[in-house]
Short mmCIF file of C-alpha atoms in Angstrom, two decimals:
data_model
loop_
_atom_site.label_atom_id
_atom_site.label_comp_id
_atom_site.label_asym_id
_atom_site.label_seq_id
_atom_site.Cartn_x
_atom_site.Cartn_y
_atom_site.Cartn_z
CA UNK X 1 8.15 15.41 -18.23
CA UNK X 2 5.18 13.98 -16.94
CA UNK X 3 5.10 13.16 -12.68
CA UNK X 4 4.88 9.25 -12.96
CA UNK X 5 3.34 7.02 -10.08
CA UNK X 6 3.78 3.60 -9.77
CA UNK X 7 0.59 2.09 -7.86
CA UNK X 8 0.85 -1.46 -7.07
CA UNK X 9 -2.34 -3.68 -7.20
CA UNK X 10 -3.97 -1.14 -9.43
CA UNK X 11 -6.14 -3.03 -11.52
CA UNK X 12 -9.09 -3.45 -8.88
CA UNK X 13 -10.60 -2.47 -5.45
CA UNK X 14 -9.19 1.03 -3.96
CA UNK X 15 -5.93 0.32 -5.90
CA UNK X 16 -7.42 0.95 -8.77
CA UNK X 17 -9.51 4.85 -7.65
CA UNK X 18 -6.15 5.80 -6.56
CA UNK X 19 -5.02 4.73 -9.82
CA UNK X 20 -8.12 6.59 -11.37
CA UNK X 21 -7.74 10.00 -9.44
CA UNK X 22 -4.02 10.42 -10.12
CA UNK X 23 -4.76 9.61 -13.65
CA UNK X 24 -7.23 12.21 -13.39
CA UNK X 25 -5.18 14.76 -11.80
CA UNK X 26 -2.36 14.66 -14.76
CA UNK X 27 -0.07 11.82 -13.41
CA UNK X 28 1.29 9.17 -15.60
CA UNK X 29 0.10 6.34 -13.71
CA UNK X 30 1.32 2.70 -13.83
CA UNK X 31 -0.12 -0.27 -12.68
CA UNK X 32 1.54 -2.71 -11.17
CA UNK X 33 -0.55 -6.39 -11.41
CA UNK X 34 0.03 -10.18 -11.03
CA UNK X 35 -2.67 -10.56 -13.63
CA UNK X 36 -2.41 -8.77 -16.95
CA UNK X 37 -6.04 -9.71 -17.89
CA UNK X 38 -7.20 -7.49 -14.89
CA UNK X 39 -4.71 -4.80 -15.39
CA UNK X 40 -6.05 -4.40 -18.69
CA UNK X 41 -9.73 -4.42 -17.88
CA UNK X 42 -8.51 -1.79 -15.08
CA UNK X 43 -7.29 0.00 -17.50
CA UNK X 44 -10.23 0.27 -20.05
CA UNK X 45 -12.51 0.97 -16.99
CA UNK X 46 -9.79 3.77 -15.79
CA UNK X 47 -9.64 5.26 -20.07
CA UNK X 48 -13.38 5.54 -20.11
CA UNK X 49 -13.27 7.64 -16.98
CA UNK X 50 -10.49 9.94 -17.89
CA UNK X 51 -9.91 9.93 -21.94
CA UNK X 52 -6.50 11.43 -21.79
CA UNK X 53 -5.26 9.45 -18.95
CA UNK X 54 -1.75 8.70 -19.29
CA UNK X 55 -1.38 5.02 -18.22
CA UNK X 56 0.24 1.68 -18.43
CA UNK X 57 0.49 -1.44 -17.04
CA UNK X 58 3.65 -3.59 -15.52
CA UNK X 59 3.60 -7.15 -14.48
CA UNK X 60 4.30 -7.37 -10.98
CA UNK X 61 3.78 -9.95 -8.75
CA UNK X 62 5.10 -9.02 -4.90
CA UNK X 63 4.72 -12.45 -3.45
CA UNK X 64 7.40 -13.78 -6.07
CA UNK X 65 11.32 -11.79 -4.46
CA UNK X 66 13.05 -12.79 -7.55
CA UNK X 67 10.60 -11.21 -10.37
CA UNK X 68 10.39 -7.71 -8.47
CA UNK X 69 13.66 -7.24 -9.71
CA UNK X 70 12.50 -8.14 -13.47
CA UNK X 71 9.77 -5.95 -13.00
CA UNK X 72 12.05 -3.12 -11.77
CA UNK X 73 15.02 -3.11 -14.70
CA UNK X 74 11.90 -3.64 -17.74
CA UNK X 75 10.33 -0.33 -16.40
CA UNK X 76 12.27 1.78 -18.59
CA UNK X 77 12.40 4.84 -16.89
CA UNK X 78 14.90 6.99 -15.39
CA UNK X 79 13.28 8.29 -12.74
CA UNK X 80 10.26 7.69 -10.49
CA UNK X 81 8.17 10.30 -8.85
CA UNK X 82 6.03 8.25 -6.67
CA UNK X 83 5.40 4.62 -6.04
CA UNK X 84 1.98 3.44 -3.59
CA UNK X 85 2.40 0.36 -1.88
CA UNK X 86 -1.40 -0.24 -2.15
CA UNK X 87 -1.34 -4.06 -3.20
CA UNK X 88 -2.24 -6.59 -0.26
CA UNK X 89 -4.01 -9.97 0.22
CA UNK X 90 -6.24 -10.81 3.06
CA UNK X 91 -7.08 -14.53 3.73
CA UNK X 92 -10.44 -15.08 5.54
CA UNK X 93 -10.01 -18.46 6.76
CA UNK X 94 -6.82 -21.37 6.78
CA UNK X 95 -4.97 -22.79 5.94
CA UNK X 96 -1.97 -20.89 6.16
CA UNK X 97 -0.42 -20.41 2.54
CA UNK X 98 3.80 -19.46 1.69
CA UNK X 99 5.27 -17.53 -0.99
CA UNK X 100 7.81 -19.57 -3.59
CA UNK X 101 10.61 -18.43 -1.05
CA UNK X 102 8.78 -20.09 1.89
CA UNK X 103 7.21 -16.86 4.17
CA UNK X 104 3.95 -16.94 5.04
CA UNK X 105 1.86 -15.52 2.18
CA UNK X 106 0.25 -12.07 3.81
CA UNK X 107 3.66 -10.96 5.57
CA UNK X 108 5.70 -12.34 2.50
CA UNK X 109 3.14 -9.83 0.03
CA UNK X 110 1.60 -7.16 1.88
CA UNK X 111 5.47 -6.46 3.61
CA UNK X 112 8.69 -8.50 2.16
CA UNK X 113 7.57 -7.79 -1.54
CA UNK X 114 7.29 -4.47 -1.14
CA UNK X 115 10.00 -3.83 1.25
CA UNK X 116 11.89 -5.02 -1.48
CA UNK X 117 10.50 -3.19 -4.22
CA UNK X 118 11.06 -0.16 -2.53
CA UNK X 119 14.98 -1.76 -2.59
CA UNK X 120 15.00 -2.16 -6.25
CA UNK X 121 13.31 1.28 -6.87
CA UNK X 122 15.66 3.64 -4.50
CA UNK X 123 17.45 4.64 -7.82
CA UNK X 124 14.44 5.51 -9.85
CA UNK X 125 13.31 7.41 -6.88
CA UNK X 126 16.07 9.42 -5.84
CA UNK X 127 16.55 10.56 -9.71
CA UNK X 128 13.13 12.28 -8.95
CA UNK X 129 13.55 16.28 -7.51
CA UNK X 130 11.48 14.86 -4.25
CA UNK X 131 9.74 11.61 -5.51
CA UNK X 132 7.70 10.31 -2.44
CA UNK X 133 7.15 6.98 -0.88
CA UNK X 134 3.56 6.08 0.18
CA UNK X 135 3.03 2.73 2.07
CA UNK X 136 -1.07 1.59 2.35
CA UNK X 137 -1.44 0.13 6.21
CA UNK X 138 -4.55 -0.74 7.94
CA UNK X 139 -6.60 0.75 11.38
CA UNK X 140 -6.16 -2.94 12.49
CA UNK X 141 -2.80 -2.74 12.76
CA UNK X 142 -3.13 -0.13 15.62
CA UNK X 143 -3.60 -2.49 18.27
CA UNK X 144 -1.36 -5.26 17.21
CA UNK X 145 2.21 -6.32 17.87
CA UNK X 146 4.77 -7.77 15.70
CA UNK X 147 5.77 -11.35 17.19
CA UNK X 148 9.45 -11.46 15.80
CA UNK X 149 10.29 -14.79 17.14
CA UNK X 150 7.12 -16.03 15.00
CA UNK X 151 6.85 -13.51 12.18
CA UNK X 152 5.94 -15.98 9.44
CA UNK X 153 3.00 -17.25 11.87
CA UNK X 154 3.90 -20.85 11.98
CA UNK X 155 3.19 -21.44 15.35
CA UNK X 156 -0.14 -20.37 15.77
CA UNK X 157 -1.54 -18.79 12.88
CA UNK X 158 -4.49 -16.64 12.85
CA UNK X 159 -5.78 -14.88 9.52
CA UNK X 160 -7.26 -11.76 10.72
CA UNK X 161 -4.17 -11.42 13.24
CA UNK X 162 -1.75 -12.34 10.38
CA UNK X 163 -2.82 -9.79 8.46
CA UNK X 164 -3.17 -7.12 10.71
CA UNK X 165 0.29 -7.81 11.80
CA UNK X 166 2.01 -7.27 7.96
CA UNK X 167 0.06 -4.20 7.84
CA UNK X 168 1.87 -3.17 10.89
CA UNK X 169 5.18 -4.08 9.33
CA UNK X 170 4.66 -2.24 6.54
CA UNK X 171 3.64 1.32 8.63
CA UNK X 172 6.89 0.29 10.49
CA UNK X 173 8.76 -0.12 7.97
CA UNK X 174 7.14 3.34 6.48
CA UNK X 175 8.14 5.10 9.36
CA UNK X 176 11.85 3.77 9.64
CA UNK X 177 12.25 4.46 6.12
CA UNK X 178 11.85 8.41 6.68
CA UNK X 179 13.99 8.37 9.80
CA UNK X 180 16.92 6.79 7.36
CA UNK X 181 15.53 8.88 4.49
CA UNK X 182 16.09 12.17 6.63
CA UNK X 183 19.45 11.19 8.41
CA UNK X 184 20.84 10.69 4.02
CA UNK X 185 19.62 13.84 3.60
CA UNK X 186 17.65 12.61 0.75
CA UNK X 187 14.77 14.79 -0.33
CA UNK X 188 12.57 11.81 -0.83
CA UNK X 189 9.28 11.56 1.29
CA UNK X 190 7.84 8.50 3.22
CA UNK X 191 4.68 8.81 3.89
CA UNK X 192 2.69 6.18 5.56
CA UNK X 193 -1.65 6.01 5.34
CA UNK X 194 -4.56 3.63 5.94
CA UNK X 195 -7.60 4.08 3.92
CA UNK X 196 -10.17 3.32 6.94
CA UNK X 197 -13.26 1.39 6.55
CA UNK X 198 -14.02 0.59 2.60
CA UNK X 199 -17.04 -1.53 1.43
CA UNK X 200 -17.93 -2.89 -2.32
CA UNK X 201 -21.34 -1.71 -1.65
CA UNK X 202 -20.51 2.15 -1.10
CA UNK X 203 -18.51 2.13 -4.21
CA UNK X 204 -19.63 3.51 -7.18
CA UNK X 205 -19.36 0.93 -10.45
CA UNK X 206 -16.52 0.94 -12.51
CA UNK X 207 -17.39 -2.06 -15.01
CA UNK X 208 -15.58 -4.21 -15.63
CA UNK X 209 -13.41 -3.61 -12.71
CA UNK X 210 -16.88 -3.06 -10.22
CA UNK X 211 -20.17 -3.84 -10.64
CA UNK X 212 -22.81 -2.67 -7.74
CA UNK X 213 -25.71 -3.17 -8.61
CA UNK X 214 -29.05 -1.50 -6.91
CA UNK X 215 -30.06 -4.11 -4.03
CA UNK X 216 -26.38 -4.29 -3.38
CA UNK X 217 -25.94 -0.51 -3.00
CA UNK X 218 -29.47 -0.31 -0.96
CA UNK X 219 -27.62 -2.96 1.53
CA UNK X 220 -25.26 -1.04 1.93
CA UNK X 221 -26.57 2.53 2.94
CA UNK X 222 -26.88 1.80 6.42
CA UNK X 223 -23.18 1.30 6.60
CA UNK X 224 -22.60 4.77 5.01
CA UNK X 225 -22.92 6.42 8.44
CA UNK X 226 -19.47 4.64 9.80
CA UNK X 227 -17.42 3.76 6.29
CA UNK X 228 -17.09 4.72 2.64
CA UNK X 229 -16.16 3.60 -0.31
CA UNK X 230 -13.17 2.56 -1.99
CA UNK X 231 -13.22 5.73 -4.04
CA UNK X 232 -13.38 7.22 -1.31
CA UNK X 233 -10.88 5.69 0.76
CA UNK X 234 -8.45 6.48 -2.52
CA UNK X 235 -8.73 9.74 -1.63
CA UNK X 236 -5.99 9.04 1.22
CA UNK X 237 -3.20 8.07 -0.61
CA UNK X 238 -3.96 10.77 -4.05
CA UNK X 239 -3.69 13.25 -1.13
CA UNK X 240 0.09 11.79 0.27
CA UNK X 241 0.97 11.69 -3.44
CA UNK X 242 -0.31 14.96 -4.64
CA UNK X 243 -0.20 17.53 -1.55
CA UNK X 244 3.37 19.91 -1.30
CA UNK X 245 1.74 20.43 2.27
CA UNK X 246 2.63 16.42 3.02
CA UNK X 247 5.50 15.62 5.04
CA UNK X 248 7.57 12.50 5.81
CA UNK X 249 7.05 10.90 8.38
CA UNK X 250 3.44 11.45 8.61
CA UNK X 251 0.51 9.27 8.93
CA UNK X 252 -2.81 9.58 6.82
CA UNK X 253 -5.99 8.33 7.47
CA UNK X 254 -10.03 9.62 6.76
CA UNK X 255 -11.02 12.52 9.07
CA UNK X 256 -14.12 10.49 10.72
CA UNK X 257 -13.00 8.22 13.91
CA UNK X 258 -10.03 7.31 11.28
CA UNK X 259 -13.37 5.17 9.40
CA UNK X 260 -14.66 7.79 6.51
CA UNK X 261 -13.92 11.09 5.31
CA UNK X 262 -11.55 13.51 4.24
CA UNK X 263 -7.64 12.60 4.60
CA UNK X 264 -6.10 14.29 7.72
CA UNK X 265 -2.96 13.83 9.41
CA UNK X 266 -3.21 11.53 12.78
CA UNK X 267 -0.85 11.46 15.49
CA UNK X 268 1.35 8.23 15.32
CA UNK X 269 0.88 6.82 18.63
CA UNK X 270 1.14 3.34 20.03
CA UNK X 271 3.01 0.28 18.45
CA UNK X 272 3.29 2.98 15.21
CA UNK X 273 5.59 4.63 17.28
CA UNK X 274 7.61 1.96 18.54
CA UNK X 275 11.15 3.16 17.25
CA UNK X 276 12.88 -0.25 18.26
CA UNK X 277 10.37 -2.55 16.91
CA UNK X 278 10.59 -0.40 13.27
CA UNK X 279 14.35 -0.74 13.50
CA UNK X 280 14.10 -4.94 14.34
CA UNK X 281 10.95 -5.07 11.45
CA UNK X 282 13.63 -3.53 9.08
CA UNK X 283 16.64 -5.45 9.63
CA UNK X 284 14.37 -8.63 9.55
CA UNK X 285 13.29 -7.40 6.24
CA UNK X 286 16.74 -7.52 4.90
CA UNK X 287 17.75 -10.64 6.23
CA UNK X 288 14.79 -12.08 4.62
CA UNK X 289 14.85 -10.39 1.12
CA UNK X 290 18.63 -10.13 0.95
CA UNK X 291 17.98 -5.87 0.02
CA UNK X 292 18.35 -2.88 1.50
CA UNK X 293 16.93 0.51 0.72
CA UNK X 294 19.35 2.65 -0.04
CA UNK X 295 19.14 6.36 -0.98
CA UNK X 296 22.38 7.64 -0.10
#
């Protein structure tokens, strides 16, 4: 039976190179996209890069509670080996946007919708021999705190702030997850990462999904002494999936001032390691989805 990997937001940026690589490596891989038009372009790109590759695509659009849980029972599988929590949006500039069920539109995606897809997916997951759990944060998120009497950001609403603080619930959340995972007894892994620093113009082309072209590559060169690439940067989360050595709990990042470079393991220090903070993000998280991950 093939090891099948779920990867949300798969069809483009470093979604799609972790999608790539595991395909690569032997995995089944599906993708998980709002857009079917761009999941099948991904795909394409992804077939003419590994000919053999094992892949699909499922519609799946985290911002939307209710159609996780389509997404979830039209799957047709009975069991799960790995699922990355890789999809995110990032707004540049206001105005502050909701999700159908009213959160604001980062912290309702990037967290809530896959807080609760993680829900819907415990069974899939725990039919796996040790399926494993792999949440995408960000380095931003590292010196942020989670305001949980504003955690929709209606009060005073900052993009880059916003953004950096649903990555934060989501390593949280990560985190919490393996402390619960581990006090079940359940041999599935959380694993929590953060890709570093990843620019279009280190990237290698993957038409149609990427297109550098030379000036924009040239540009970018400079940048090549601090960051990487999205390919790169996939390299994170193919290692959380793929390496027996992994363990839950653990946080993932590139080698290089946590910027670029091979994955290592980093110490989880500051508001990562706030236990009471991950224990408030999570119980927020079901009072706002109405699910609970349970892999008892």
């Amino acid at each position: 039976m093939s090891f099948t990997v779920l990867v949300t937001g798969g069809n483009a940026g470093i979604g799609y190179f972790v999608a790539e690589q595991l395909a690569a490596a032997g995995c089944a891989v599906l993708i998980g996209s709002r857009s079917p038009a761009k999941a099948e372009a991904a795909l394409s790109a992804l077939r003419a890069r590994v000919p053999d590759a094992e892949v699909g695509q499922v519609p799946l659009d985290l911002a939307d509670l209710p159609s996780i849980k389509s997404t979830v029972d039209g799957l047709g599988l009975d069991r799960l080996d790995a699922v990355v929590h890789n999809a995110g949006v990032l707004l540049d500039d206001p105005p502050r946007q909701e999700t159908p069920q009213g959160h604001e539109l980062m912290f309702g995606t990037n967290h809530l919708g896959h807080f609760a897809l993680t829900a819907l997916l415990a069974p899939l997951l725990s039919a796996a021999p040790a399926a494993r759990v792999i949440t995408t944060g960000s380095f931003t998120a590292k010196s942020e705190t989670f305001d949980f009497d504003d955690p929709h950001s209606t009060r005073d609403y900052q993009p880059k702030r916003t953004y950096a603080r649903s990555k934060l619930a989501q390593m949280l959340f990560g985190f919490e997850l393996d402390r619960r995972l581990r006090a079940t007894g359940s041999p599935v892994l959380s694993v929590v990462t953060h890709p570093g620093g990843a620019l279009d113009s280190l990237t290698p082309s993957r038409p149609p999904v990427h297109v550098r072209g030379t000036g924009q590559r040239l540009l970018g060169l400079p940048a090549g002494i601090m960051l990487h690439g999205k390919d790169k940067a996939a390299r994170v989360a193919v290692r959380a999936v793929l390496d027996p050595a992994v363990r839950g709990g653990q946080l993932w990042g590139p080698r290089v001032f946590g910027l670029r470079g091979a994955p290592r393991a980093e110490p989880v220090r500051g508001p990562l390691a706030d236990l009471e903070a991950a224990a408030r993000v999570w119980d927020l998280s079901v009072e706002l989805t109405g699910l609970a991950p349970d892999f008892g």
